[in-house]
Each structure stands twice: as C-alpha cells, then as structure tokens.
C-alpha cells in the first residue's frame, strides 16, 4: 500500500516567522528524510490505484456531450483531466525545460528571487506551509503578474526564455480557464444569458490568475514525508500540468464502492487536470464541491507540476448565483472577494469555507 498522510496538528511556532534561509534545505541532498521533513500520522486513509470506479474522469473538450460530462465529473469528483485543449505538446516541453532550469539553480541563487514578506510572487515555501510544523518535500515558485522582476534576478543575462514561456502560458491558460469556467456554469444548468448576467469574469483578460511552479525532488524514503499537504484550492478552478511522474492524489468520500480513500491522478501525457476550488463551491452554492488533494513524492524521479489558479477580478465579490438558490435552498455562503477569501485562508486554512457559511448545505 502506498503512503498515507493525515493533517498534522498546528505548529507551536508558525514557519512563516522563521527566515526562509533557515528552512530551505540545500537542494534536498539527503540520504534519509531529516526530522524537519518527517511527517507523523502519515496513515489516515488508504491510497488506491485509479482503476474501475476510481478512474478519474478523462474528458475530451471536443466531445459533443461535453456539458453533460463536465456536470457529472464536477458533481461526482470535483476533478477531471482534459484532452482536446489545443495546447501544443511542444509548448509543454518548453515549459517543463524552463521549470527544470529554474529549480536546478543553486539554492543561494534561487534565494535571490525569494518571496519577500507579504508578497505573493517569488521562490519559497507554499503559503499553506505556515500551518504545519513539518516541512514539505518540495520547492515552489509563485508568479502573480509579470515574472520579469524575479527572472532578472535569477538570470541577469538570459531571463527572456523563461519570461516568454511563462507569459505565453499565462495567456493560453487564461483562455482555456475562461472556456472551462463557462462550460462549468453551463453544466450547472445555466443558460448563456444567465452566464452573461451572473459570471464574475466577463472575458479572459478580466480573470485574476496566479501560476504556481512546484518541484518535488526524488526522496530516499517517500513514505515518511509529503510533497504538498492535503488542501483545497481557493480558486474557481485550477488547471494543473504534471510531468510524467505520478504524485497527485484526490480524496474520495466513503461511498458504495469503498471507504474514504486517496486516488492517484495519473500523469496522462498532454493533459491538464482541472479541479474545483472553494470559490466555485461558493458560486455553485455547494453543488460543485472543492476537492481535497495532495502531492506525494517519488523515490527515484524528480516530479514537477504547474498550477494555474483562475479566479474572479480581485475586487469582485463572489456569492452563490441567484438562479442556483431557491426556497428550499437559500444561499449557503456569503459573498466574498478572492482577496478577502485568501486572507481568511491565511488565518483559518481549511476552516475558511465554513467561516463564510450562512446556510445549510444539502449533503
Ligand atoms: C492565487 C493563489 C492560490 C494560492 C495562493 C495564491 O496567492 C498563489 C499560490 C497558490 C497556492 C499554490 C499551492 C497550494 C495553495 C493552497 C497555496 O498554499 O498556495 C494555493 C493557494 C490557494 O489556492 O489559495
Ligand atoms: O503537484 C501537484 O500535483 C499538486 C499541486 C497543487 O495542488 C497546487 O499547486 O495547488
Ligand atoms: Fe492545489
């Protein structure tokens, strides 16, 4: 059976108070997992292979039955993989190469692009790290807006190959994210007119977005640590590209096919994994639930992934769409902006959704 993880208890001292240099391991050159990265209580639910009823839905975006397939996947899983998205394999190869180039830099050079306190962008620990007493077996680089400032610090003489790929990625993913957002709203039974009226994102230029580059070095003892702790994303939806190394898992509820379990989302070449985030959970009034997921590490292979987080313009409040509420089911959540919600998450982590609840969800 593969590794299993439970959420560890809150640390006595949040890691965000510790200078980055002190907890940034030297490119993970360890023969064993040090105590700083050894997670206790790693075994909560079993991990199962993605077969039979545990096969993550794979949806071709050119399928004539697209809306129905998305509806079923969002309702039953909160996650699906997509083909037929039109993004060229060559481009994904270029993207992967630049991510490897970034994380292969010496640790002291990467720290030149470290996230400054209070900043979203830069190299360092993922924001949720501050909720855990143990470190995750990963490095991250968050990009919100232009990557230029940080890329110039990393490669003063050759930053454009990185910036070009990241900017093109931002561009194509905004368009793909916007298309998926509309398909997801259609799959909730809304008409095109309803969507024009209710969708917080008018067009793809309008969307707020962030890119998260994740690196998971090979680990000598993968069952003792975790790459990225279990979480939901705060976005409307997240599009994730993973290289050929498996690691992403989603939590499935107890149902007639088995107990609560972690299901691996296999790396299918040239696909993206789409997952429902907390703000879509709110917008759909709880019909499409955000999905709990985590990343495991591999004993021999370096895993990388890139998340593209799609959300509403920062100043737009998102609440349940009127048409999705009614006499039997009033609005379950109060409206929030993405900014306000992210602030709540930084304080409350996995209790943030509960904190904006104003009604009862249907089980
Ligand atoms: C827009 C964002 C989503 C994110 C916080 C951020 O400002 C940029 C990083 C994103 C990320 C990536 C790893 C998991 C996650 C929970 C985290 O800690 O940082 C997500 C955040 C999120 O979904 O709120
Ligand atoms: O690396 C992965 O597969 C998961 C990454 C993720 O969940 C995130 O960046 O939010
Ligand atoms: Fe995530």
Short mmCIF file of C-alpha atoms and ligand atoms in Angstrom, two decimals:
data_model
loop_
_atom_site.label_atom_id
_atom_site.label_comp_id
_atom_site.label_asym_id
_atom_site.label_seq_id
_atom_site.Cartn_x
_atom_site.Cartn_y
_atom_site.Cartn_z
CA UNK A 1 0.00 0.00 0.00
CA UNK A 2 1.33 3.49 -0.80
CA UNK A 3 1.97 6.27 1.70
CA UNK A 4 -0.90 7.89 3.57
CA UNK A 5 -0.99 11.22 5.33
CA UNK A 6 -3.12 12.93 7.93
CA UNK A 7 -3.12 16.63 8.60
CA UNK A 8 -0.62 17.21 11.38
CA UNK A 9 -1.58 19.47 14.24
CA UNK A 10 -0.80 23.18 14.14
CA UNK A 11 2.82 24.06 14.92
CA UNK A 12 3.67 25.85 18.13
CA UNK A 13 5.53 28.40 16.07
CA UNK A 14 4.35 29.08 12.50
CA UNK A 15 7.14 28.55 9.99
CA UNK A 16 6.46 31.89 8.34
CA UNK A 17 8.18 33.55 11.31
CA UNK A 18 11.43 31.73 10.55
CA UNK A 19 13.79 33.27 7.96
CA UNK A 20 13.47 31.42 4.66
CA UNK A 21 17.19 30.53 4.54
CA UNK A 22 16.91 28.54 7.77
CA UNK A 23 14.36 26.12 6.47
CA UNK A 24 15.28 25.90 2.82
CA UNK A 25 17.16 22.60 2.52
CA UNK A 26 20.22 22.56 0.30
CA UNK A 27 18.52 21.22 -2.80
CA UNK A 28 17.28 18.17 -0.89
CA UNK A 29 20.63 16.35 -0.92
CA UNK A 30 19.72 13.99 1.94
CA UNK A 31 20.44 10.24 2.31
CA UNK A 32 17.39 9.91 4.52
CA UNK A 33 14.41 12.06 5.49
CA UNK A 34 15.53 14.51 8.23
CA UNK A 35 13.28 15.08 11.25
CA UNK A 36 12.37 18.51 9.86
CA UNK A 37 10.63 16.76 6.93
CA UNK A 38 9.38 13.60 8.67
CA UNK A 39 5.60 13.73 8.95
CA UNK A 40 3.92 11.86 11.75
CA UNK A 41 0.45 10.34 11.44
CA UNK A 42 1.02 9.71 7.76
CA UNK A 43 -1.61 6.98 7.52
CA UNK A 44 -5.17 8.21 7.55
CA UNK A 45 -6.93 6.74 4.52
CA UNK A 46 -5.80 4.04 2.09
CA UNK A 47 -4.33 5.01 -1.27
CA UNK A 48 -5.84 3.24 -4.26
CA UNK A 49 -4.86 2.94 -7.89
CA UNK A 50 -7.01 4.78 -10.45
CA UNK A 51 -8.93 1.81 -11.83
CA UNK A 52 -12.61 0.80 -12.15
CA UNK A 53 -14.86 3.19 -10.21
CA UNK A 54 -11.73 5.03 -9.03
CA UNK A 55 -10.78 6.18 -12.51
CA UNK A 56 -10.55 9.97 -12.62
CA UNK A 57 -12.80 11.21 -15.47
CA UNK A 58 -10.91 11.97 -18.69
CA UNK A 59 -12.84 14.42 -20.88
CA UNK A 60 -12.19 15.45 -24.46
CA UNK A 61 -13.11 19.13 -24.81
CA UNK A 62 -14.29 18.48 -28.40
CA UNK A 63 -16.80 15.84 -27.21
CA UNK A 64 -20.37 16.72 -28.34
CA UNK A 65 -21.59 15.59 -24.89
CA UNK A 66 -19.10 17.90 -23.15
CA UNK A 67 -21.54 19.76 -20.88
CA UNK A 68 -23.09 16.57 -19.52
CA UNK A 69 -19.67 15.01 -18.94
CA UNK A 70 -18.37 18.06 -17.09
CA UNK A 71 -21.51 18.19 -14.98
CA UNK A 72 -21.11 14.55 -13.90
CA UNK A 73 -17.37 14.94 -13.21
CA UNK A 74 -17.84 18.11 -11.15
CA UNK A 75 -20.72 16.67 -9.19
CA UNK A 76 -19.16 13.26 -8.52
CA UNK A 77 -15.43 14.05 -8.36
CA UNK A 78 -14.59 17.78 -8.31
CA UNK A 79 -11.72 16.90 -10.61
CA UNK A 80 -11.21 15.68 -14.18
CA UNK A 81 -8.48 15.51 -16.80
CA UNK A 82 -8.80 17.11 -20.22
CA UNK A 83 -7.63 16.37 -23.74
CA UNK A 84 -8.58 18.33 -26.86
CA UNK A 85 -7.50 21.60 -25.19
CA UNK A 86 -5.46 22.79 -28.18
CA UNK A 87 -2.21 23.42 -26.28
CA UNK A 88 0.70 22.04 -28.26
CA UNK A 89 2.93 19.29 -26.78
CA UNK A 90 5.99 21.25 -27.98
CA UNK A 91 4.96 24.17 -25.84
CA UNK A 92 4.56 21.92 -22.78
CA UNK A 93 8.05 20.51 -23.40
CA UNK A 94 9.47 24.05 -23.47
CA UNK A 95 7.60 24.90 -20.27
CA UNK A 96 8.96 21.80 -18.50
CA UNK A 97 12.50 22.64 -19.60
CA UNK A 98 12.28 26.14 -18.10
CA UNK A 99 10.89 24.80 -14.83
CA UNK A 100 13.77 22.31 -14.59
CA UNK A 101 16.18 25.13 -15.40
CA UNK A 102 14.75 27.19 -12.55
CA UNK A 103 14.81 24.53 -9.86
CA UNK A 104 18.25 23.23 -10.93
CA UNK A 105 19.82 26.57 -9.95
CA UNK A 106 21.97 26.55 -6.79
CA UNK A 107 19.95 27.25 -3.63
CA UNK A 108 21.68 30.58 -2.92
CA UNK A 109 20.84 31.84 -6.40
CA UNK A 110 17.19 30.82 -6.09
CA UNK A 111 17.05 32.74 -2.83
CA UNK A 112 17.83 35.91 -4.83
CA UNK A 113 14.26 35.56 -6.06
CA UNK A 114 12.81 34.67 -2.64
CA UNK A 115 9.32 35.85 -1.80
CA UNK A 116 9.50 38.99 0.33
CA UNK A 117 7.26 39.03 3.42
CA UNK A 118 3.71 39.86 2.39
CA UNK A 119 4.41 39.23 -1.32
CA UNK A 120 2.59 36.64 -3.40
CA UNK A 121 5.29 36.19 -6.04
CA UNK A 122 8.69 34.59 -5.70
CA UNK A 123 10.61 31.50 -4.69
CA UNK A 124 9.95 29.76 -1.38
CA UNK A 125 7.54 27.72 0.64
CA UNK A 126 3.92 27.38 -0.43
CA UNK A 127 1.66 29.70 1.60
CA UNK A 128 -0.03 26.83 3.46
CA UNK A 129 3.34 25.75 4.90
CA UNK A 130 2.81 28.11 7.81
CA UNK A 131 0.06 25.82 9.14
CA UNK A 132 2.35 22.84 9.58
CA UNK A 133 5.19 22.08 11.99
CA UNK A 134 6.96 19.91 9.42
CA UNK A 135 8.39 20.96 6.09
CA UNK A 136 7.15 19.58 2.81
CA UNK A 137 9.43 17.81 0.35
CA UNK A 138 9.10 20.47 -2.30
CA UNK A 139 10.12 23.89 -3.52
CA UNK A 140 7.75 26.40 -5.06
CA UNK A 141 7.82 29.48 -7.20
CA UNK A 142 4.69 31.61 -7.35
CA UNK A 143 4.09 34.07 -10.18
CA UNK A 144 1.33 36.63 -9.96
CA UNK A 145 1.66 39.25 -12.70
CA UNK A 146 4.89 39.55 -14.65
CA UNK A 147 7.74 37.11 -13.95
CA UNK A 148 10.30 39.70 -15.17
CA UNK A 149 11.45 41.13 -11.83
CA UNK A 150 12.31 37.72 -10.36
CA UNK A 151 13.65 36.23 -13.61
CA UNK A 152 16.12 39.12 -13.96
CA UNK A 153 17.50 38.27 -10.54
CA UNK A 154 17.90 34.60 -11.45
CA UNK A 155 19.33 35.03 -14.94
CA UNK A 156 20.56 38.63 -15.40
CA UNK A 157 21.79 37.81 -18.93
CA UNK A 158 19.12 35.38 -20.05
CA UNK A 159 15.77 35.92 -18.44
CA UNK A 160 13.71 36.18 -21.62
CA UNK A 161 13.48 32.44 -22.43
CA UNK A 162 11.85 31.90 -19.01
CA UNK A 163 9.65 35.01 -19.23
CA UNK A 164 8.49 34.22 -22.78
CA UNK A 165 7.29 30.74 -21.83
CA UNK A 166 5.62 31.88 -18.61
CA UNK A 167 3.86 34.79 -20.36
CA UNK A 168 2.64 32.55 -23.16
CA UNK A 169 1.47 30.02 -20.56
CA UNK A 170 -0.45 32.76 -18.73
CA UNK A 171 -2.08 33.81 -21.98
CA UNK A 172 -3.20 30.39 -23.19
CA UNK A 173 -4.26 29.24 -19.74
CA UNK A 174 -6.43 32.32 -19.21
CA UNK A 175 -8.28 31.49 -22.41
CA UNK A 176 -8.59 27.81 -21.54
CA UNK A 177 -9.61 28.64 -17.95
CA UNK A 178 -12.26 31.06 -19.14
CA UNK A 179 -13.65 28.49 -21.59
CA UNK A 180 -13.81 25.86 -18.84
CA UNK A 181 -15.40 28.29 -16.43
CA UNK A 182 -18.22 28.90 -18.93
CA UNK A 183 -18.64 25.18 -19.62
CA UNK A 184 -18.83 24.50 -15.88
CA UNK A 185 -21.51 27.20 -15.48
CA UNK A 186 -23.44 25.72 -18.44
CA UNK A 187 -23.13 22.32 -16.78
CA UNK A 188 -24.86 23.76 -13.70
CA UNK A 189 -27.92 24.26 -15.92
CA UNK A 190 -27.43 27.99 -16.51
CA UNK A 191 -28.26 29.45 -19.92
CA UNK A 192 -25.84 31.64 -21.90
CA UNK A 193 -27.92 34.67 -20.87
CA UNK A 194 -27.74 33.64 -17.20
CA UNK A 195 -23.98 33.37 -17.52
CA UNK A 196 -23.63 36.81 -19.09
CA UNK A 197 -25.63 38.19 -16.18
CA UNK A 198 -24.04 36.19 -13.35
CA UNK A 199 -20.50 35.23 -14.28
CA UNK A 200 -18.00 37.35 -12.30
CA UNK A 201 -15.48 37.03 -15.16
CA UNK A 202 -16.54 38.98 -18.28
CA UNK A 203 -13.73 37.76 -20.51
CA UNK A 204 -10.36 36.13 -20.18
CA UNK A 205 -8.46 39.42 -19.80
CA UNK A 206 -10.60 40.05 -16.78
CA UNK A 207 -9.76 36.93 -14.82
CA UNK A 208 -7.33 37.10 -11.89
CA UNK A 209 -4.79 34.34 -12.02
CA UNK A 210 -1.61 33.02 -10.46
CA UNK A 211 0.92 30.45 -11.61
CA UNK A 212 2.48 28.03 -9.13
CA UNK A 213 5.59 26.09 -10.19
CA UNK A 214 6.17 23.06 -7.96
CA UNK A 215 9.29 20.91 -7.73
CA UNK A 216 9.35 17.59 -5.86
CA UNK A 217 12.90 16.19 -5.75
CA UNK A 218 13.37 12.41 -5.51
CA UNK A 219 13.09 11.28 -1.90
CA UNK A 220 15.04 8.41 -0.26
CA UNK A 221 12.06 7.49 1.96
CA UNK A 222 8.86 8.74 0.29
CA UNK A 223 6.55 7.09 2.82
CA UNK A 224 7.82 9.36 5.62
CA UNK A 225 7.16 12.72 4.01
CA UNK A 226 4.83 14.61 1.71
CA UNK A 227 5.35 16.90 -1.29
CA UNK A 228 2.34 19.12 -0.72
CA UNK A 229 -0.02 18.66 2.23
CA UNK A 230 -3.72 17.99 1.70
CA UNK A 231 -5.65 21.13 0.79
CA UNK A 232 -8.35 22.57 -1.41
CA UNK A 233 -7.51 25.46 -3.73
CA UNK A 234 -9.18 28.81 -3.13
CA UNK A 235 -9.72 29.48 -6.86
CA UNK A 236 -12.79 28.98 -9.07
CA UNK A 237 -10.80 26.28 -10.77
CA UNK A 238 -7.19 25.22 -11.06
CA UNK A 239 -5.60 23.76 -14.17
CA UNK A 240 -2.63 21.58 -13.35
CA UNK A 241 0.04 20.26 -15.65
CA UNK A 242 2.23 17.48 -14.26
CA UNK A 243 5.29 15.87 -15.80
CA UNK A 244 5.44 12.10 -16.33
CA UNK A 245 5.99 11.33 -12.62
CA UNK A 246 2.91 10.43 -10.63
CA UNK A 247 2.17 12.05 -7.24
CA UNK A 248 -1.12 13.95 -7.32
CA UNK A 249 -3.91 12.33 -5.29
CA UNK A 250 -7.50 13.36 -4.63
CA UNK A 251 -9.60 12.40 -1.63
CA UNK A 252 -12.71 10.38 -2.46
CA UNK A 253 -15.55 10.20 0.05
CA UNK A 254 -16.82 6.97 1.55
CA UNK A 255 -19.39 5.54 -0.87
CA UNK A 256 -20.86 2.22 -2.02
CA UNK A 257 -17.56 1.32 -3.75
CA UNK A 258 -15.33 1.76 -0.72
CA UNK A 259 -14.15 3.76 2.30
CA UNK A 260 -12.73 7.27 2.19
CA UNK A 261 -9.58 6.92 0.07
CA UNK A 262 -6.83 8.74 -1.77
CA UNK A 263 -6.98 8.17 -5.52
CA UNK A 264 -3.95 8.83 -7.72
CA UNK A 265 -4.49 11.19 -10.64
CA UNK A 266 -2.16 9.58 -13.18
CA UNK A 267 0.07 11.74 -15.35
CA UNK A 268 -1.55 11.29 -18.78
CA UNK A 269 0.70 12.91 -21.41
CA UNK A 270 -0.52 16.25 -22.78
CA UNK A 271 -3.48 16.50 -20.44
CA UNK A 272 -4.33 19.05 -17.77
CA UNK A 273 -6.04 18.19 -14.52
CA UNK A 274 -8.90 20.55 -13.69
CA UNK A 275 -10.01 20.83 -10.12
CA UNK A 276 -12.86 22.69 -8.47
CA UNK A 277 -11.74 25.30 -5.95
CA UNK A 278 -13.51 26.90 -2.98
CA UNK A 279 -14.84 29.91 -4.93
CA UNK A 280 -16.63 27.61 -7.41
CA UNK A 281 -18.01 25.75 -4.41
CA UNK A 282 -19.42 29.11 -3.28
CA UNK A 283 -20.62 30.23 -6.76
CA UNK A 284 -22.45 26.93 -7.32
CA UNK A 285 -23.99 27.18 -3.84
CA UNK A 286 -22.27 23.96 -2.80
CA UNK A 287 -23.36 21.86 -5.79
CA UNK A 288 -19.83 21.54 -7.12
CA UNK A 289 -17.65 20.90 -4.10
CA UNK A 290 -13.99 21.85 -3.95
CA UNK A 291 -11.79 18.78 -3.95
CA UNK A 292 -9.19 17.89 -1.32
CA UNK A 293 -5.89 16.94 -2.93
CA UNK A 294 -2.21 16.45 -2.08
CA UNK A 295 1.10 15.59 -3.75
CA UNK A 296 3.24 12.59 -2.85
CA UNK A 297 6.92 12.18 -3.72
CA UNK A 298 8.84 9.57 -5.66
CA UNK A 299 11.90 7.54 -4.56
CA UNK A 300 13.80 7.96 -7.82
CA UNK A 301 12.27 10.60 -10.04
CA UNK A 302 12.04 14.36 -9.92
CA UNK A 303 8.42 15.44 -10.22
CA UNK A 304 7.32 18.87 -11.36
CA UNK A 305 3.89 20.41 -11.72
CA UNK A 306 2.46 23.78 -12.71
CA UNK A 307 -0.81 25.05 -11.31
CA UNK A 308 -2.79 27.81 -12.96
CA UNK A 309 -5.26 29.30 -10.49
CA UNK A 310 -8.27 31.02 -12.10
CA UNK A 311 -10.37 33.41 -10.10
CA UNK A 312 -12.56 36.49 -10.32
CA UNK A 313 -11.16 40.01 -10.67
CA UNK A 314 -9.75 40.84 -7.22
CA UNK A 315 -12.37 43.47 -6.37
CA UNK A 316 -15.42 41.42 -7.45
CA UNK A 317 -17.49 39.76 -4.75
CA UNK A 318 -18.46 36.16 -5.41
CA UNK A 319 -21.55 34.63 -3.84
CA UNK A 320 -23.93 31.86 -4.84
CA UNK A 321 -25.54 32.54 -8.25
CA UNK A 322 -29.17 33.60 -7.66
CA UNK A 323 -30.57 31.03 -10.08
CA UNK A 324 -28.91 28.28 -8.05
CA UNK A 325 -30.69 29.29 -4.89
CA UNK A 326 -34.38 28.87 -4.17
CA UNK A 327 -36.97 28.46 -1.44
CA UNK A 328 -35.63 25.03 -0.46
CA UNK A 329 -32.03 26.06 -0.68
CA UNK A 330 -31.18 29.64 0.14
CA UNK A 331 -27.64 30.98 -0.32
CA UNK A 332 -25.29 28.78 1.69
CA UNK A 333 -22.35 31.24 1.63
CA UNK A 334 -21.96 34.98 1.95
CA UNK A 335 -20.27 36.86 -0.91
CA UNK A 336 -16.51 37.40 -0.69
CA UNK A 337 -13.78 38.77 -2.95
CA UNK A 338 -10.90 36.41 -3.77
CA UNK A 339 -8.59 38.72 -1.84
CA UNK A 340 -10.79 38.62 1.25
CA UNK A 341 -11.11 34.85 0.97
CA UNK A 342 -7.36 34.37 0.64
CA UNK A 343 -6.88 36.50 3.73
CA UNK A 344 -9.32 34.23 5.57
CA UNK A 345 -7.45 31.16 4.35
CA UNK A 346 -4.16 32.56 5.61
CA UNK A 347 -5.81 32.81 9.02
CA UNK A 348 -8.06 29.76 9.08
CA UNK A 349 -6.72 27.44 6.34
CA UNK A 350 -9.24 24.59 5.89
CA UNK A 351 -11.88 26.30 8.07
CA UNK A 352 -12.24 29.31 5.74
CA UNK A 353 -15.20 27.94 3.75
CA UNK A 354 -17.01 27.15 6.99
CA UNK A 355 -16.34 30.73 8.17
CA UNK A 356 -18.36 32.25 5.29
CA UNK A 357 -21.27 29.83 5.65
CA UNK A 358 -24.67 31.41 6.25
CA UNK A 359 -26.94 28.44 5.47
CA UNK A 360 -27.10 24.67 5.46
CA UNK A 361 -25.64 22.61 2.64
CA UNK A 362 -27.52 19.63 1.25
CA UNK A 363 -25.42 16.52 1.99
C1 LIG B 1 -3.71 32.69 -6.15
C2 LIG B 1 -3.18 31.87 -5.26
C3 LIG B 1 -3.67 30.50 -4.99
C4 LIG B 1 -2.72 30.00 -3.93
C5 LIG B 1 -2.37 31.26 -3.19
C6 LIG B 1 -2.05 32.19 -4.36
O1 LIG B 1 -1.99 33.53 -3.98
C7 LIG B 1 -0.72 31.78 -5.01
C8 LIG B 1 -0.30 30.35 -4.61
C9 LIG B 1 -1.47 29.36 -4.58
C10 LIG B 1 -1.16 28.13 -3.75
C11 LIG B 1 -0.39 27.03 -4.50
C12 LIG B 1 -0.18 25.83 -3.60
C13 LIG B 1 -1.44 25.43 -2.82
C14 LIG B 1 -2.11 26.69 -2.21
C15 LIG B 1 -3.26 26.30 -1.28
C16 LIG B 1 -1.06 27.53 -1.54
O2 LIG B 1 -0.68 27.47 -0.40
O3 LIG B 1 -0.53 28.42 -2.48
C17 LIG B 1 -2.51 27.62 -3.33
C18 LIG B 1 -3.25 28.91 -2.97
C19 LIG B 1 -4.76 28.83 -2.94
O4 LIG B 1 -5.37 28.00 -3.62
O5 LIG B 1 -5.32 29.64 -2.21
O1 LIG B 2 1.78 18.98 -7.65
C1 LIG B 2 0.62 18.64 -7.64
O2 LIG B 2 0.23 17.63 -8.23
C2 LIG B 2 -0.40 19.42 -6.87
C3 LIG B 2 -0.11 20.89 -6.82
C4 LIG B 2 -1.19 21.65 -6.16
O3 LIG B 2 -2.13 21.10 -5.63
C5 LIG B 2 -1.14 23.12 -6.13
O4 LIG B 2 -0.16 23.72 -6.63
O5 LIG B 2 -2.11 23.70 -5.59
FE1 LIG B 3 -3.72 22.55 -5.09
#
